[in-house]
mmCIF file of C-alpha atoms in Angstrom:
data_model
loop_
_atom_site.group_PDB
_atom_site.id
_atom_site.type_symbol
_atom_site.label_atom_id
_atom_site.label_comp_id
_atom_site.label_asym_id
_atom_site.label_seq_id
_atom_site.Cartn_x
_atom_site.Cartn_y
_atom_site.Cartn_z
ATOM 1 C CA MET A 1 -18.674 -8.369 16.875
ATOM 2 C CA VAL A 2 -15.853 -5.923 17.761
ATOM 3 C CA LEU A 3 -15.665 -7.263 21.386
ATOM 4 C CA VAL A 4 -15.700 -11.030 20.217
ATOM 5 C CA ILE A 5 -12.792 -10.180 17.788
ATOM 6 C CA LEU A 6 -11.049 -8.339 20.282
ATOM 7 C CA PHE A 7 -11.633 -10.284 23.220
ATOM 8 C CA ALA A 8 -12.175 -13.936 22.735
ATOM 9 C CA GLY A 9 -8.853 -15.877 21.994
ATOM 10 C CA PRO A 10 -9.117 -18.906 19.105
ATOM 11 C CA VAL A 11 -11.065 -21.593 20.740
ATOM 12 C CA LEU A 12 -13.656 -19.244 21.614
ATOM 13 C CA PHE A 13 -13.784 -16.942 18.380
ATOM 14 C CA SER A 14 -13.888 -20.481 16.531
ATOM 15 C CA LEU A 15 -16.797 -22.142 18.199
ATOM 16 C CA LEU A 16 -19.091 -18.776 17.815
ATOM 17 C CA ILE A 17 -17.912 -19.087 14.160
ATOM 18 C CA ALA A 18 -19.114 -22.659 14.049
ATOM 19 C CA VAL A 19 -22.328 -21.515 15.349
ATOM 20 C CA VAL A 20 -22.586 -18.557 12.705
ATOM 21 C CA LEU A 21 -22.121 -20.859 10.374
ATOM 22 C CA PHE A 22 -24.712 -23.518 11.554
ATOM 23 C CA LEU A 23 -27.501 -21.020 11.673
ATOM 24 C CA ALA A 24 -26.044 -19.856 7.976
ATOM 25 C CA LEU A 25 -26.279 -23.133 6.549
ATOM 26 C CA LEU A 26 -29.487 -24.199 7.749
ATOM 27 C CA GLU A 27 -30.726 -20.653 6.576
ATOM 28 C CA PHE A 28 -29.468 -21.128 2.874
ATOM 29 C CA TYR A 29 -30.616 -24.468 2.611
ATOM 30 C CA ARG A 30 -33.896 -22.785 3.624
ATOM 31 C CA MET A 31 -33.965 -20.413 0.799
ATOM 32 C CA GLY A 32 -33.243 -22.878 -1.356
ATOM 33 C CA LEU A 33 -35.401 -25.833 -0.213
ATOM 34 C CA ALA A 34 -38.072 -24.336 2.108
ATOM 35 C CA GLU A 35 -39.904 -27.002 4.146
ATOM 36 C CA GLN A 36 -38.935 -29.731 1.931
ATOM 37 C CA HIS A 37 -35.872 -32.274 2.622
ATOM 38 C CA ARG A 38 -35.448 -31.317 6.375
ATOM 39 C CA ALA A 39 -33.286 -34.430 7.562
ATOM 40 C CA GLU A 40 -31.064 -33.560 4.493
ATOM 41 C CA GLN A 41 -30.780 -30.002 5.676
ATOM 42 C CA TRP A 42 -29.846 -30.494 8.824
ATOM 43 C CA LEU A 43 -27.331 -33.251 8.120
ATOM 44 C CA SER A 44 -25.978 -31.039 5.743
ATOM 45 C CA ALA A 45 -25.544 -28.040 8.036
ATOM 46 C CA ALA A 46 -24.004 -30.504 10.869
ATOM 47 C CA VAL A 47 -21.716 -31.553 8.814
ATOM 48 C CA GLY A 48 -20.422 -28.361 7.296
ATOM 49 C CA THR A 49 -19.923 -26.920 10.670
ATOM 50 C CA ILE A 50 -17.537 -29.646 11.595
ATOM 51 C CA LEU A 51 -15.486 -28.690 8.862
ATOM 52 C CA LEU A 52 -14.191 -26.125 11.046
ATOM 53 C CA ALA A 53 -12.609 -27.910 13.371
ATOM 54 C CA ALA A 54 -9.805 -29.363 10.818
ATOM 55 C CA LEU A 55 -9.586 -25.584 9.783
ATOM 56 C CA TYR A 56 -8.964 -24.217 12.807
ATOM 57 C CA GLN A 57 -6.201 -26.986 13.794
ATOM 58 C CA GLN A 58 -4.773 -26.347 10.295
ATOM 59 C CA ARG A 59 -5.247 -29.784 8.876
ATOM 60 C CA PHE A 60 -5.983 -29.007 5.429
ATOM 61 C CA ASP A 61 -5.213 -33.030 4.466
ATOM 62 C CA LEU A 62 -8.397 -33.851 7.103
ATOM 63 C CA PHE A 63 -10.485 -30.922 6.004
ATOM 64 C CA LEU A 64 -10.497 -32.497 2.491
ATOM 65 C CA LEU A 65 -11.119 -35.616 4.122
ATOM 66 C CA LEU A 66 -14.005 -34.815 6.003
ATOM 67 C CA LEU A 67 -15.203 -32.684 3.280
ATOM 68 C CA THR A 68 -15.048 -35.709 0.892
ATOM 69 C CA SER A 69 -16.910 -37.768 3.324
ATOM 70 C CA SER A 70 -19.318 -35.100 3.551
ATOM 71 C CA LEU A 71 -20.273 -35.405 0.428
ATOM 72 C CA LEU A 72 -20.876 -38.691 -0.231
ATOM 73 C CA MET A 73 -22.550 -38.984 3.253
ATOM 74 C CA ILE A 74 -25.233 -36.342 1.637
ATOM 75 C CA PHE A 75 -24.787 -38.799 -1.657
ATOM 76 C CA LEU A 76 -26.055 -41.716 0.044
ATOM 77 C CA LYS A 77 -28.830 -40.185 1.704
ATOM 78 C CA VAL A 78 -29.812 -38.808 -1.286
ATOM 79 C CA LEU A 79 -29.715 -41.840 -3.012
ATOM 80 C CA PHE A 80 -31.346 -44.022 -0.672
ATOM 81 C CA SER A 81 -34.255 -41.461 0.039
ATOM 82 C CA PRO A 82 -34.689 -39.853 -3.714
ATOM 83 C CA PRO A 83 -37.045 -36.930 -3.506
ATOM 84 C CA ALA A 84 -40.735 -38.776 -3.503
ATOM 85 C CA GLY A 85 -42.701 -38.833 -6.722
ATOM 86 C CA ASP A 86 -39.829 -36.789 -8.824
ATOM 87 C CA LEU A 87 -36.350 -38.207 -9.552
ATOM 88 C CA LYS A 88 -36.426 -35.428 -11.562
ATOM 89 C CA GLN A 89 -35.654 -33.474 -8.666
ATOM 90 C CA ALA A 90 -32.892 -35.522 -6.975
ATOM 91 C CA ALA A 91 -30.679 -33.353 -9.362
ATOM 92 C CA PRO A 92 -31.162 -29.704 -8.039
ATOM 93 C CA LEU A 93 -31.232 -30.885 -4.455
ATOM 94 C CA LEU A 94 -28.039 -32.998 -4.668
ATOM 95 C CA GLY A 95 -26.813 -29.239 -6.053
ATOM 96 C CA TRP A 96 -27.501 -26.960 -3.533
ATOM 97 C CA LEU A 97 -26.627 -29.199 -0.766
ATOM 98 C CA ALA A 98 -23.157 -29.428 -1.858
ATOM 99 C CA LEU A 99 -22.976 -25.684 -3.026
ATOM 100 C CA GLY A 100 -24.096 -25.011 0.509
ATOM 101 C CA LEU A 101 -20.413 -27.454 1.820
ATOM 102 C CA LEU A 102 -18.645 -25.271 -0.368
ATOM 103 C CA TYR A 103 -19.821 -21.755 -0.611
ATOM 104 C CA LEU A 104 -20.379 -21.659 3.222
ATOM 105 C CA PRO A 105 -17.830 -23.773 5.135
ATOM 106 C CA LEU A 106 -15.428 -23.036 2.834
ATOM 107 C CA LEU A 107 -15.203 -19.355 2.469
ATOM 108 C CA LEU A 108 -16.192 -18.591 5.827
ATOM 109 C CA GLY A 109 -13.469 -20.917 7.020
ATOM 110 C CA HIS A 110 -10.605 -18.693 6.174
ATOM 111 C CA LEU A 111 -12.234 -16.170 9.232
ATOM 112 C CA VAL A 112 -10.966 -19.143 11.207
ATOM 113 C CA LEU A 113 -7.516 -19.378 9.696
ATOM 114 C CA LEU A 114 -6.774 -15.190 9.496
ATOM 115 C CA ARG A 115 -7.615 -15.358 13.147
ATOM 116 C CA LEU A 116 -4.848 -17.689 13.358
ATOM 117 C CA LEU A 117 -2.193 -15.209 11.718
ATOM 118 C CA PRO A 118 -0.053 -13.570 14.042
ATOM 119 C CA ALA A 119 -1.556 -10.135 13.052
ATOM 120 C CA GLY A 120 -5.278 -11.744 12.894
ATOM 121 C CA LYS A 121 -7.272 -9.605 14.210
ATOM 122 C CA GLU A 122 -5.997 -7.313 12.944
ATOM 123 C CA LEU A 123 -6.321 -8.347 9.673
ATOM 124 C CA ILE A 124 -10.274 -9.502 10.931
ATOM 125 C CA PHE A 125 -10.405 -5.372 11.387
ATOM 126 C CA LEU A 126 -9.239 -4.446 8.234
ATOM 127 C CA THR A 127 -11.795 -6.597 6.170
ATOM 128 C CA LEU A 128 -14.555 -5.696 8.090
ATOM 129 C CA LEU A 129 -13.464 -1.693 7.528
ATOM 130 C CA ALA A 130 -12.722 -2.414 3.778
ATOM 131 C CA VAL A 131 -16.179 -3.989 3.379
ATOM 132 C CA MET A 132 -17.947 -1.381 5.134
ATOM 133 C CA CYS A 133 -16.864 1.250 3.425
ATOM 134 C CA CYS A 134 -16.609 -0.412 0.338
ATOM 135 C CA ASP A 135 -20.921 -0.418 0.799
ATOM 136 C CA THR A 136 -21.266 3.000 2.048
ATOM 137 C CA PHE A 137 -19.391 4.704 -0.866
ATOM 138 C CA ALA A 138 -20.806 2.314 -3.503
ATOM 139 C CA TYR A 139 -24.583 3.163 -2.198
ATOM 140 C CA PHE A 140 -23.983 7.299 -1.921
ATOM 141 C CA VAL A 141 -22.278 7.594 -5.262
ATOM 142 C CA GLY A 142 -24.554 5.190 -6.333
ATOM 143 C CA VAL A 143 -27.520 7.418 -5.472
ATOM 144 C CA LYS A 144 -25.699 10.616 -6.555
ATOM 145 C CA PHE A 145 -24.212 10.068 -9.411
ATOM 146 C CA GLY A 146 -24.806 6.031 -10.327
ATOM 147 C CA ARG A 147 -26.569 6.156 -14.465
ATOM 148 C CA ARG A 148 -25.118 2.837 -16.287
ATOM 149 C CA LYS A 149 -26.710 -0.568 -14.659
ATOM 150 C CA LEU A 150 -23.947 -2.455 -13.213
ATOM 151 C CA TYR A 151 -25.859 -5.998 -13.345
ATOM 152 C CA PRO A 152 -29.379 -5.479 -14.145
ATOM 153 C CA THR A 153 -30.207 -9.110 -14.671
ATOM 154 C CA VAL A 154 -29.032 -9.892 -11.236
ATOM 155 C CA SER A 155 -29.098 -5.884 -8.635
ATOM 156 C CA PRO A 156 -30.950 -3.715 -10.650
ATOM 157 C CA ASN A 157 -30.368 -1.084 -8.142
ATOM 158 C CA LYS A 158 -26.262 -1.540 -8.731
ATOM 159 C CA SER A 159 -24.557 0.956 -11.173
ATOM 160 C CA CYS A 160 -21.015 1.238 -12.503
ATOM 161 C CA GLU A 161 -20.366 4.907 -10.608
ATOM 162 C CA GLY A 162 -21.284 2.982 -7.369
ATOM 163 C CA GLY A 163 -18.814 0.084 -8.092
ATOM 164 C CA ILE A 164 -15.876 2.197 -8.603
ATOM 165 C CA GLY A 165 -17.213 4.267 -5.542
ATOM 166 C CA GLY A 166 -17.339 1.022 -3.840
ATOM 167 C CA LEU A 167 -13.473 0.071 -5.089
ATOM 168 C CA LEU A 168 -12.599 4.142 -3.439
ATOM 169 C CA GLY A 169 -14.277 3.373 -0.256
ATOM 170 C CA ALA A 170 -12.377 0.158 -0.091
ATOM 171 C CA VAL A 171 -9.051 1.841 -0.582
ATOM 172 C CA THR A 172 -9.625 4.120 1.701
ATOM 173 C CA ALA A 173 -10.440 2.126 4.251
ATOM 174 C CA VAL A 174 -7.451 0.035 4.168
ATOM 175 C CA LEU A 175 -4.616 3.229 3.776
ATOM 176 C CA LEU A 176 -6.653 3.620 7.097
ATOM 177 C CA ALA A 177 -5.958 0.934 8.577
ATOM 178 C CA LYS A 178 -2.591 0.925 6.975
ATOM 179 C CA LEU A 179 -1.825 4.074 9.105
ATOM 180 C CA ILE A 180 -4.047 3.314 12.498
ATOM 181 C CA PHE A 181 -2.942 -0.605 13.304
ATOM 182 C CA LEU A 182 -1.006 -2.259 10.423
ATOM 183 C CA GLU A 183 2.110 -0.174 9.804
ATOM 184 C CA GLN A 184 4.049 -3.155 8.394
ATOM 185 C CA ILE A 185 1.772 -2.657 4.909
ATOM 186 C CA GLY A 186 3.136 -0.450 2.683
ATOM 187 C CA PHE A 187 1.066 1.993 0.333
ATOM 188 C CA THR A 188 1.534 0.266 -2.701
ATOM 189 C CA GLU A 189 0.345 -2.982 -0.727
ATOM 190 C CA ALA A 190 -2.817 -1.354 1.075
ATOM 191 C CA ILE A 191 -3.762 -0.256 -2.393
ATOM 192 C CA LEU A 192 -3.592 -2.841 -4.024
ATOM 193 C CA LEU A 193 -5.158 -4.937 -1.008
ATOM 194 C CA GLY A 194 -7.972 -2.295 -0.983
ATOM 195 C CA LEU A 195 -9.093 -2.604 -4.586
ATOM 196 C CA LEU A 196 -8.751 -6.077 -4.205
ATOM 197 C CA LEU A 197 -11.161 -6.148 -1.244
ATOM 198 C CA GLY A 198 -12.998 -3.441 -3.161
ATOM 199 C CA CYS A 199 -13.863 -6.458 -5.853
ATOM 200 C CA ALA A 200 -14.460 -9.490 -3.734
ATOM 201 C CA GLY A 201 -17.099 -7.877 -1.418
ATOM 202 C CA GLN A 202 -19.082 -6.776 -4.712
ATOM 203 C CA ILE A 203 -18.707 -9.485 -5.812
ATOM 204 C CA GLY A 204 -19.756 -11.596 -3.478
ATOM 205 C CA ASP A 205 -23.003 -9.442 -2.810
ATOM 206 C CA LEU A 206 -23.503 -10.134 -6.783
ATOM 207 C CA PHE A 207 -23.608 -13.515 -6.296
ATOM 208 C CA GLU A 208 -25.837 -14.270 -2.941
ATOM 209 C CA SER A 209 -28.324 -12.068 -5.134
ATOM 210 C CA LEU A 210 -28.103 -14.604 -7.634
ATOM 211 C CA LEU A 211 -28.863 -16.862 -5.707
ATOM 212 C CA LYS A 212 -31.395 -15.390 -4.330
ATOM 213 C CA ARG A 213 -32.715 -14.503 -7.646
ATOM 214 C CA ALA A 214 -33.017 -18.601 -8.532
ATOM 215 C CA CYS A 215 -34.437 -19.058 -5.148
ATOM 216 C CA GLY A 216 -37.394 -16.016 -5.980
ATOM 217 C CA VAL A 217 -36.616 -14.642 -2.502
ATOM 218 C CA LYS A 218 -36.215 -10.750 -1.295
ATOM 219 C CA ASP A 219 -34.107 -11.423 1.579
ATOM 220 C CA SER A 220 -32.094 -14.878 2.609
ATOM 221 C CA GLY A 221 -33.883 -14.787 6.081
ATOM 222 C CA SER A 222 -35.773 -13.255 8.541
ATOM 223 C CA ILE A 223 -32.770 -13.558 11.622
ATOM 224 C CA ILE A 224 -32.005 -9.845 12.030
ATOM 225 C CA PRO A 225 -35.321 -7.871 12.212
ATOM 226 C CA GLY A 226 -35.743 -5.405 9.471
ATOM 227 C CA HIS A 227 -31.418 -6.344 8.047
ATOM 228 C CA GLY A 228 -32.724 -9.762 6.146
ATOM 229 C CA GLY A 229 -30.455 -12.872 7.452
ATOM 230 C CA LEU A 230 -27.127 -13.652 7.702
ATOM 231 C CA LEU A 231 -25.858 -14.498 4.607
ATOM 232 C CA ASP A 232 -27.535 -10.525 3.576
ATOM 233 C CA ARG A 233 -24.757 -9.478 6.238
ATOM 234 C CA LEU A 234 -22.299 -11.979 5.443
ATOM 235 C CA ASP A 235 -22.441 -12.020 1.500
ATOM 236 C CA SER A 236 -19.842 -9.891 0.545
ATOM 237 C CA LEU A 237 -17.632 -10.747 3.258
ATOM 238 C CA LEU A 238 -17.386 -14.226 2.327
ATOM 239 C CA PHE A 239 -15.527 -13.379 -0.353
ATOM 240 C CA ALA A 240 -13.602 -10.962 1.319
ATOM 241 C CA PHE A 241 -11.992 -12.756 4.238
ATOM 242 C CA PRO A 242 -9.698 -15.413 1.865
ATOM 243 C CA VAL A 243 -8.509 -12.618 -0.310
ATOM 244 C CA THR A 244 -7.264 -11.062 2.910
ATOM 245 C CA TYR A 245 -6.030 -14.282 4.203
ATOM 246 C CA TYR A 246 -4.629 -15.253 0.935
ATOM 247 C CA THR A 247 -2.652 -11.942 0.590
ATOM 248 C CA ALA A 248 -1.456 -11.357 4.335
ATOM 249 C CA ARG A 249 -0.260 -15.346 4.328
ATOM 250 C CA TYR A 250 1.747 -15.583 0.845
ATOM 251 C CA TRP A 251 2.529 -11.857 0.044
ATOM 252 C CA PHE A 252 3.450 -9.907 2.670
ATOM 253 C CA GLY A 253 3.697 -12.530 5.363
ATOM 254 C CA GLY A 254 0.924 -12.373 7.793
#
C-alpha cells in the first residue's frame, strides 16, 4: 500500500482503488445476501465501481447522473425479476443493494479525490497513520483501563476508556505528521483534525460492526487469511477519508 501511494500516479492509483472497490462491493453484497441474487450482486458491484471514473475526473454532475442511473437500473432489475416466492424480500434486497452503492463508492471514492489534491500523498499517509494509531491506542488503553462499555449492543469489547485512548492516538499521529511531512498544518489544526479522524475512524468501525451483526457474521469475508475481509480493514478508513478530504479542501486549503 505504501509503495502504491508513493509511486503510482493518479491514474494507476485510481485503477487500483477501483479493483479494491469492486472486491469490497462483492464482499459487502455476499455478506448480506449470501448466495442469493448473484446477478444483482455482480451488477451492483460493476456499476458501483464505474462511479469512480466520474470522481477521478471531478465531474460531480456526472457522478450524480451515474449514481441515479445505477439506482434506477437496480430498481428495474428487481421490479421485473423480484425474489421468487416471497415479494416481502424485495424491500430488504433493494435496501441492501442501494446501501452498497452509497456506503462504498461514495465514501471510498473520497480516497481518489484526496489523491488529486496538491498534498494528496501526504494527506493519505496522515489518514492511514491517524487511523492506525487510533486503533492501536484504543486497543491497549481498553485492555489496560477499560471499565465502561462504549456500545455493547454492537461491539461488546470496546470501552469508553479505549475510545478516549483512540482519540489521543489519532491526535498524536496527526501531530507527528505535522512535524515530519505536513508542516503547513498548524498545531491547533492538527489537534482538531486528529480528534475528527479519531471520532470518524471509531464510528466507521462501529458502523461495520453493526452491519456484521445485522447479517449474523463474525467477519465481512475471508479474502485476507487470518484478518477477515476487505471491509474489516477498510471500515475505519471509509469514514476517515472524507473527513481528511473536506478539511484539507475547505479548511486549510489542501
